[in-house]
Amino acid sequence: MEERQRRALRRARPRLVATLRVAPLWQPLEDRGLFTRPMVEELQSAGSRGEQARQLVIDLETRGKRAFPVFLSILRDTGQGDLADVLTEECESPLAPPRPVDLRPVELDLRGEKHNRRWGCSSGQRQRGVGVAPGIPLAWGVVGDVLGFVYELKADPCGHCLILNNVNFIRDSELSTRHGSNVDCEKLERRFKALCFNVLTRRDLKAQEMLSELQELARRDHGTLDCCVVVILSHGCQTSHVQFPGAVYGTDGKPIPIEKIVNYFNGSNCLSLRGKPKLFFIQACGGDQRDRGFLVDCDSPGDEAPGGSLESDATPFRPPPGTMDEPDAVACLPTPSDILVSYSTFPG
């Protein structure tokens, strides 16, 4: 989509949110190829009519060159030509000239040899002062640096998404059933399908079965894809580690260190994912400590959320004798490149 078209959508967004009738748009948007069925369902679940309209206008900016003219055509076909005219006028209106900005190099006072070495400046530079981004506006220098670190996610499909959802655990494990996990799992499936991922969900796996699924995913050829996502919904605990704290349980009560899972996908073990983002979302407790929250004023006893149990779903950890590792200590080695591990709870 061209920048002037994006600008038109942004300028007209308040009116679109206030008056756009979204119900007649869903089928034409799918039939014309702007959105897939999972994407439409995700938009429909956004909330009220206005919230659906707001999210639709935002998502339109990401749907390619055809999105704007096709959207105008659909608006006219569904009797909303007045909104199509507003967007056309906004698109054709000239851009206001930019206001002049006084950009000046910033003088850095770098005193002391230790400070000088930290920032990599020579003694001569330190003595005469250093200008930030000399010769070019500071804003453009910052933008250029940022663009050099942006991942391109243009493949279709974008990548594989593996969801491991453990709800029911064997009795000997002494781990309770994770009520509500299926709701989270279904929302995750819809979200990542809407983001053009190939989603595979496995439920109630023992520890070795979980490892087999993860190893199979790591062995796949990701050469034509741009990203890889792993989501684990289970009980958790603390464990000794070097970089990534915590562990997750299989349904048989056996823990799997997060660090072991992540290492299957690092640059040494999964060559086709080198330089590509690898995202891990861990929905599990990080230990046996309980956060009991704080008291708030309630209008009535009915305000209490159902199922508000304070029971922990993790088991305590005791370091093995002779180990030097601190449980859930701060990572002491560099994190492998292009990897993000996101935890739903703090360690402990």
Short mmCIF file of C-alpha atoms in Angstrom, two decimals:
data_model
loop_
_atom_site.label_atom_id
_atom_site.label_comp_id
_atom_site.label_asym_id
_atom_site.label_seq_id
_atom_site.Cartn_x
_atom_site.Cartn_y
_atom_site.Cartn_z
CA MET A 1 0.00 0.00 0.00
CA GLU A 2 1.25 3.46 -0.88
CA GLU A 3 2.03 5.93 1.87
CA ARG A 4 -0.66 8.37 0.69
CA GLN A 5 -3.24 5.56 0.99
CA ARG A 6 -2.08 4.70 4.50
CA ARG A 7 -2.28 8.37 5.38
CA ALA A 8 -5.86 8.52 4.06
CA LEU A 9 -6.88 5.56 6.22
CA ARG A 10 -5.34 7.16 9.29
CA ARG A 11 -6.97 10.54 8.69
CA ALA A 12 -10.39 8.99 8.08
CA ARG A 13 -10.12 6.49 10.94
CA PRO A 14 -12.29 8.46 13.43
CA ARG A 15 -15.17 8.65 10.95
CA LEU A 16 -14.75 5.05 9.87
CA VAL A 17 -14.79 3.85 13.48
CA ALA A 18 -17.91 5.90 14.16
CA THR A 19 -20.01 4.98 11.09
CA LEU A 20 -18.55 2.00 9.19
CA ARG A 21 -20.96 -0.96 8.94
CA VAL A 22 -18.63 -3.95 9.18
CA ALA A 23 -21.13 -6.83 8.98
CA PRO A 24 -21.67 -6.63 5.18
CA LEU A 25 -17.92 -6.34 4.55
CA TRP A 26 -16.67 -9.68 5.88
CA GLN A 27 -17.71 -11.95 3.00
CA PRO A 28 -16.56 -9.57 0.22
CA LEU A 29 -13.24 -9.03 1.99
CA GLU A 30 -12.72 -12.79 2.01
CA ASP A 31 -14.03 -13.33 -1.53
CA ARG A 32 -11.78 -10.61 -2.94
CA GLY A 33 -8.71 -12.11 -1.26
CA LEU A 34 -7.89 -9.30 1.15
CA PHE A 35 -8.36 -11.46 4.26
CA THR A 36 -8.51 -15.18 4.94
CA ARG A 37 -11.29 -16.80 6.96
CA PRO A 38 -9.14 -17.00 10.15
CA MET A 39 -8.25 -13.31 9.74
CA VAL A 40 -11.93 -12.38 9.41
CA GLU A 41 -12.81 -14.41 12.50
CA GLU A 42 -10.05 -12.67 14.42
CA LEU A 43 -11.42 -9.26 13.39
CA GLN A 44 -14.95 -10.29 14.36
CA SER A 45 -13.72 -11.24 17.83
CA ALA A 46 -12.24 -7.76 18.41
CA GLY A 47 -15.29 -6.61 20.37
CA SER A 48 -17.96 -4.03 19.54
CA ARG A 49 -18.73 -2.82 16.03
CA GLY A 50 -16.50 0.21 16.53
CA GLU A 51 -13.62 -1.91 17.81
CA GLN A 52 -13.98 -4.25 14.83
CA ALA A 53 -13.95 -1.25 12.48
CA ARG A 54 -10.86 0.19 14.15
CA GLN A 55 -8.95 -3.08 13.87
CA LEU A 56 -10.05 -3.56 10.25
CA VAL A 57 -8.74 -0.13 9.26
CA ILE A 58 -5.43 -0.82 11.01
CA ASP A 59 -5.02 -4.26 9.42
CA LEU A 60 -5.85 -2.94 5.93
CA GLU A 61 -2.50 -1.14 5.89
CA THR A 62 -0.71 -4.50 5.89
CA ARG A 63 -2.68 -6.17 3.07
CA GLY A 64 -0.66 -5.06 0.05
CA LYS A 65 -1.09 -2.80 -2.99
CA ARG A 66 -4.58 -4.00 -3.88
CA ALA A 67 -6.04 -3.41 -0.45
CA PHE A 68 -6.99 0.27 -0.79
CA PRO A 69 -8.75 0.23 -4.19
CA VAL A 70 -10.47 -3.09 -3.43
CA PHE A 71 -11.68 -1.73 -0.07
CA LEU A 72 -13.13 1.34 -1.83
CA SER A 73 -14.92 -0.92 -4.29
CA ILE A 74 -16.38 -3.05 -1.48
CA LEU A 75 -17.57 0.06 0.35
CA ARG A 76 -19.48 1.22 -2.75
CA ASP A 77 -20.90 -2.27 -3.35
CA THR A 78 -22.25 -2.37 0.22
CA GLY A 79 -23.93 1.05 0.08
CA GLN A 80 -21.20 2.96 1.90
CA GLY A 81 -20.06 5.09 -1.01
CA ASP A 82 -19.92 8.20 1.18
CA LEU A 83 -17.05 6.65 3.16
CA ALA A 84 -15.33 5.64 -0.07
CA ASP A 85 -15.56 9.28 -1.23
CA VAL A 86 -14.05 10.48 2.05
CA LEU A 87 -11.09 8.11 1.64
CA THR A 88 -10.62 9.16 -1.99
CA GLU A 89 -10.57 12.84 -1.03
CA GLU A 90 -8.11 12.20 1.80
CA CYS A 91 -5.88 10.23 -0.56
CA GLU A 92 -5.84 13.02 -3.15
CA SER A 93 -5.36 15.90 -0.71
CA PRO A 94 -1.84 17.32 -0.73
CA LEU A 95 0.47 16.56 2.15
CA ALA A 96 1.08 19.53 4.42
CA PRO A 97 4.63 20.84 4.06
CA PRO A 98 6.87 19.69 6.90
CA ARG A 99 7.75 22.22 9.54
CA PRO A 100 11.42 23.15 9.66
CA VAL A 101 13.29 21.48 12.48
CA ASP A 102 16.46 22.90 13.93
CA LEU A 103 18.78 19.89 14.07
CA ARG A 104 22.18 20.48 15.58
CA PRO A 105 24.95 18.07 16.53
CA VAL A 106 25.04 17.33 20.24
CA GLU A 107 28.29 17.95 22.06
CA LEU A 108 29.27 15.00 24.24
CA ASP A 109 31.44 15.72 27.25
CA LEU A 110 33.55 12.56 27.41
CA ARG A 111 35.82 12.87 30.38
CA GLY A 112 38.23 10.27 31.64
CA GLU A 113 40.08 7.47 29.84
CA LYS A 114 37.73 4.77 31.18
CA HIS A 115 34.67 6.50 29.79
CA ASN A 116 36.53 7.11 26.55
CA ARG A 117 37.31 3.44 26.01
CA ARG A 118 33.72 2.43 26.74
CA TRP A 119 32.36 4.50 23.89
CA GLY A 120 35.22 3.81 21.50
CA CYS A 121 36.31 7.44 20.99
CA SER A 122 39.87 8.48 20.32
CA SER A 123 41.67 10.89 22.63
CA GLY A 124 41.62 13.56 19.94
CA GLN A 125 37.86 13.23 19.58
CA ARG A 126 37.43 13.38 23.34
CA GLN A 127 39.45 16.59 23.58
CA ARG A 128 37.61 18.48 20.86
CA GLY A 129 34.15 17.00 21.47
CA VAL A 130 32.19 14.63 19.27
CA GLY A 131 29.10 15.54 17.25
CA VAL A 132 26.33 12.95 17.05
CA ALA A 133 25.75 11.96 13.40
CA PRO A 134 27.81 14.88 12.02
CA GLY A 135 26.77 16.10 8.61
CA ILE A 136 23.33 14.43 8.63
CA PRO A 137 20.15 15.06 10.62
CA LEU A 138 20.09 13.00 13.80
CA ALA A 139 16.64 11.57 13.06
CA TRP A 140 17.76 10.01 9.76
CA GLY A 141 20.84 8.54 11.39
CA VAL A 142 18.66 6.82 13.99
CA VAL A 143 16.20 5.52 11.39
CA GLY A 144 19.01 4.07 9.30
CA ASP A 145 20.42 2.21 12.29
CA VAL A 146 17.02 0.80 13.22
CA LEU A 147 16.21 -0.41 9.70
CA GLY A 148 19.38 -2.45 9.70
CA PHE A 149 17.95 -4.62 12.50
CA VAL A 150 14.45 -5.25 11.12
CA TYR A 151 13.50 -8.86 10.33
CA GLU A 152 11.77 -9.35 6.98
CA LEU A 153 8.61 -11.42 7.44
CA LYS A 154 7.34 -11.65 3.87
CA ALA A 155 7.18 -15.42 3.29
CA ASP A 156 3.80 -17.10 2.82
CA PRO A 157 3.45 -19.02 5.04
CA CYS A 158 5.55 -16.95 7.43
CA GLY A 159 6.75 -20.01 9.33
CA HIS A 160 5.83 -22.94 11.54
CA CYS A 161 4.07 -22.52 14.90
CA LEU A 162 4.09 -25.51 17.26
CA ILE A 163 1.72 -25.37 20.26
CA LEU A 164 2.14 -27.96 23.03
CA ASN A 165 -0.89 -27.85 25.33
CA ASN A 166 -0.80 -30.08 28.43
CA VAL A 167 -4.08 -30.07 30.36
CA ASN A 168 -4.45 -33.49 31.99
CA PHE A 169 -1.62 -35.05 34.00
CA ILE A 170 -1.28 -38.61 35.30
CA ARG A 171 -2.23 -39.14 38.94
CA ASP A 172 1.27 -40.12 40.07
CA SER A 173 2.63 -36.76 38.91
CA GLU A 174 0.58 -34.96 41.61
CA LEU A 175 -0.02 -32.17 39.11
CA SER A 176 -3.53 -30.74 38.83
CA THR A 177 -5.63 -30.40 35.69
CA ARG A 178 -4.99 -27.06 33.98
CA HIS A 179 -8.55 -25.82 33.54
CA GLY A 180 -8.86 -23.00 31.01
CA SER A 181 -5.74 -23.90 29.04
CA ASN A 182 -7.81 -24.96 26.03
CA VAL A 183 -9.28 -21.45 25.82
CA ASP A 184 -5.78 -19.94 25.63
CA CYS A 185 -4.77 -22.57 23.09
CA GLU A 186 -7.70 -21.81 20.78
CA LYS A 187 -6.96 -18.08 20.86
CA LEU A 188 -3.30 -18.72 20.07
CA GLU A 189 -4.27 -20.95 17.15
CA ARG A 190 -6.51 -18.25 15.68
CA ARG A 191 -3.93 -15.53 16.18
CA PHE A 192 -1.02 -17.31 14.53
CA LYS A 193 -3.18 -18.61 11.68
CA ALA A 194 -4.22 -15.01 11.08
CA LEU A 195 -0.51 -14.12 10.98
CA CYS A 196 -0.02 -16.68 8.18
CA PHE A 197 1.75 -19.37 10.23
CA ASN A 198 1.37 -23.10 9.72
CA VAL A 199 -0.04 -24.03 13.14
CA LEU A 200 0.34 -27.52 14.60
CA THR A 201 -1.16 -28.26 18.03
CA ARG A 202 -0.31 -31.30 20.16
CA ARG A 203 -2.16 -32.03 23.39
CA ASP A 204 -1.35 -33.93 26.59
CA LEU A 205 2.13 -35.19 25.73
CA LYS A 206 4.58 -36.94 28.01
CA ALA A 207 8.03 -35.39 28.35
CA GLN A 208 9.64 -37.64 25.73
CA GLU A 209 6.77 -37.04 23.31
CA MET A 210 7.21 -33.29 23.73
CA LEU A 211 10.92 -33.61 22.98
CA SER A 212 10.16 -35.68 19.88
CA GLU A 213 7.81 -33.00 18.52
CA LEU A 214 10.37 -30.27 19.20
CA GLN A 215 13.20 -32.22 17.58
CA GLU A 216 11.06 -32.94 14.53
CA LEU A 217 10.30 -29.23 14.15
CA ALA A 218 13.99 -28.32 14.50
CA ARG A 219 14.92 -30.88 11.81
CA ARG A 220 12.53 -29.40 9.24
CA ASP A 221 13.81 -27.26 6.38
CA HIS A 222 12.93 -23.65 7.23
CA GLY A 223 14.85 -22.27 4.26
CA THR A 224 11.85 -20.70 2.51
CA LEU A 225 10.29 -19.44 5.75
CA ASP A 226 11.02 -16.32 7.81
CA CYS A 227 10.24 -17.26 11.41
CA CYS A 228 9.58 -20.09 13.86
CA VAL A 229 7.31 -20.05 16.93
CA VAL A 230 7.01 -22.52 19.83
CA VAL A 231 4.28 -22.16 22.46
CA ILE A 232 4.18 -24.41 25.54
CA LEU A 233 1.21 -24.45 27.91
CA SER A 234 1.90 -26.66 30.93
CA HIS A 235 2.92 -26.79 34.57
CA GLY A 236 6.43 -25.53 35.32
CA CYS A 237 9.19 -25.43 37.89
CA GLN A 238 12.65 -24.01 38.57
CA THR A 239 15.80 -25.75 37.40
CA SER A 240 19.53 -25.20 37.16
CA HIS A 241 20.46 -23.31 34.02
CA VAL A 242 23.08 -21.23 32.26
CA GLN A 243 21.00 -18.92 30.06
CA PHE A 244 17.27 -19.70 30.11
CA PRO A 245 15.64 -20.41 33.50
CA GLY A 246 12.83 -22.79 34.25
CA ALA A 247 11.42 -26.10 33.03
CA VAL A 248 8.06 -27.40 31.84
CA TYR A 249 6.40 -30.69 32.73
CA GLY A 250 5.16 -33.45 30.50
CA THR A 251 1.91 -35.12 31.49
CA ASP A 252 3.99 -37.85 33.17
CA GLY A 253 5.43 -35.31 35.63
CA LYS A 254 8.93 -35.28 34.13
CA PRO A 255 10.47 -31.81 33.66
CA ILE A 256 12.12 -30.53 30.48
CA PRO A 257 14.52 -27.56 30.88
CA ILE A 258 13.62 -24.56 28.75
CA GLU A 259 17.30 -24.26 27.91
CA LYS A 260 17.26 -27.72 26.32
CA ILE A 261 14.23 -26.80 24.21
CA VAL A 262 15.74 -23.54 22.98
CA ASN A 263 19.08 -25.14 22.12
CA TYR A 264 17.41 -27.42 19.56
CA PHE A 265 16.82 -24.29 17.46
CA ASN A 266 20.08 -22.34 17.90
CA GLY A 267 22.44 -21.55 15.05
CA SER A 268 24.51 -24.67 15.61
CA ASN A 269 21.66 -27.18 15.63
CA CYS A 270 19.16 -25.65 13.17
CA LEU A 271 21.06 -24.18 10.24
CA SER A 272 17.99 -23.19 8.19
CA LEU A 273 16.85 -20.83 10.97
CA ARG A 274 20.12 -18.90 11.19
CA GLY A 275 19.48 -15.16 11.13
CA LYS A 276 15.72 -15.68 11.51
CA PRO A 277 13.63 -14.89 14.60
CA LYS A 278 12.86 -17.86 16.83
CA LEU A 279 10.13 -17.09 19.38
CA PHE A 280 9.29 -19.17 22.45
CA PHE A 281 6.24 -18.44 24.62
CA ILE A 282 6.14 -20.33 27.93
CA GLN A 283 2.80 -20.37 29.77
CA ALA A 284 3.84 -22.05 33.01
CA CYS A 285 4.68 -21.17 36.59
CA GLY A 286 8.33 -20.44 37.33
CA GLY A 287 8.50 -21.94 40.82
CA ASP A 288 6.62 -22.62 44.04
CA GLN A 289 6.42 -19.09 45.45
CA ARG A 290 2.93 -17.61 45.51
CA ASP A 291 1.92 -14.10 44.57
CA ARG A 292 -1.16 -13.44 46.70
CA GLY A 293 -1.71 -10.01 45.19
CA PHE A 294 -3.10 -7.07 47.15
CA LEU A 295 -6.49 -6.10 48.47
CA VAL A 296 -8.78 -3.92 46.37
CA ASP A 297 -12.17 -2.41 47.08
CA CYS A 298 -15.00 -4.48 45.62
CA ASP A 299 -18.55 -3.20 45.12
CA SER A 300 -19.99 -6.62 45.94
CA PRO A 301 -18.87 -10.19 46.61
CA GLY A 302 -19.92 -10.97 43.05
CA ASP A 303 -16.90 -9.08 41.73
CA GLU A 304 -14.63 -11.96 42.62
CA ALA A 305 -13.42 -13.74 39.50
CA PRO A 306 -14.49 -17.37 39.19
CA GLY A 307 -11.80 -19.94 39.73
CA GLY A 308 -9.58 -17.51 41.59
CA SER A 309 -7.57 -20.19 43.36
CA LEU A 310 -4.21 -19.30 44.84
CA GLU A 311 -2.90 -22.83 44.48
CA SER A 312 0.45 -22.95 42.70
CA ASP A 313 0.79 -25.21 39.67
CA ALA A 314 4.55 -25.70 40.12
CA THR A 315 6.70 -27.81 42.42
CA PRO A 316 9.72 -26.67 44.44
CA PHE A 317 13.25 -27.10 43.19
CA ARG A 318 16.25 -28.26 45.20
CA PRO A 319 19.66 -27.93 43.53
CA PRO A 320 21.47 -31.25 43.23
CA PRO A 321 24.37 -31.71 45.69
CA GLY A 322 27.66 -30.26 44.52
CA THR A 323 26.19 -28.00 41.79
CA MET A 324 27.46 -24.43 41.51
CA ASP A 325 24.43 -23.17 39.57
CA GLU A 326 22.05 -20.77 41.26
CA PRO A 327 18.39 -21.56 40.46
CA ASP A 328 16.86 -18.90 38.24
CA ALA A 329 19.97 -16.71 38.39
CA VAL A 330 20.54 -13.98 35.85
CA ALA A 331 21.90 -15.35 32.56
CA CYS A 332 25.67 -15.24 32.62
CA LEU A 333 26.36 -16.05 28.95
CA PRO A 334 25.26 -14.22 25.81
CA THR A 335 21.86 -15.26 24.56
CA PRO A 336 21.96 -17.15 21.22
CA SER A 337 21.23 -14.86 18.32
CA ASP A 338 17.72 -14.19 17.02
CA ILE A 339 16.00 -15.96 19.95
CA LEU A 340 13.30 -14.54 22.21
CA VAL A 341 11.98 -16.51 25.20
CA SER A 342 8.88 -15.00 26.79
CA TYR A 343 7.66 -16.23 30.19
CA SER A 344 4.16 -15.71 31.57
CA THR A 345 5.52 -15.50 35.15
CA PHE A 346 8.66 -14.38 36.95
CA PRO A 347 11.17 -17.07 37.96
CA GLY A 348 10.54 -18.38 41.49
#
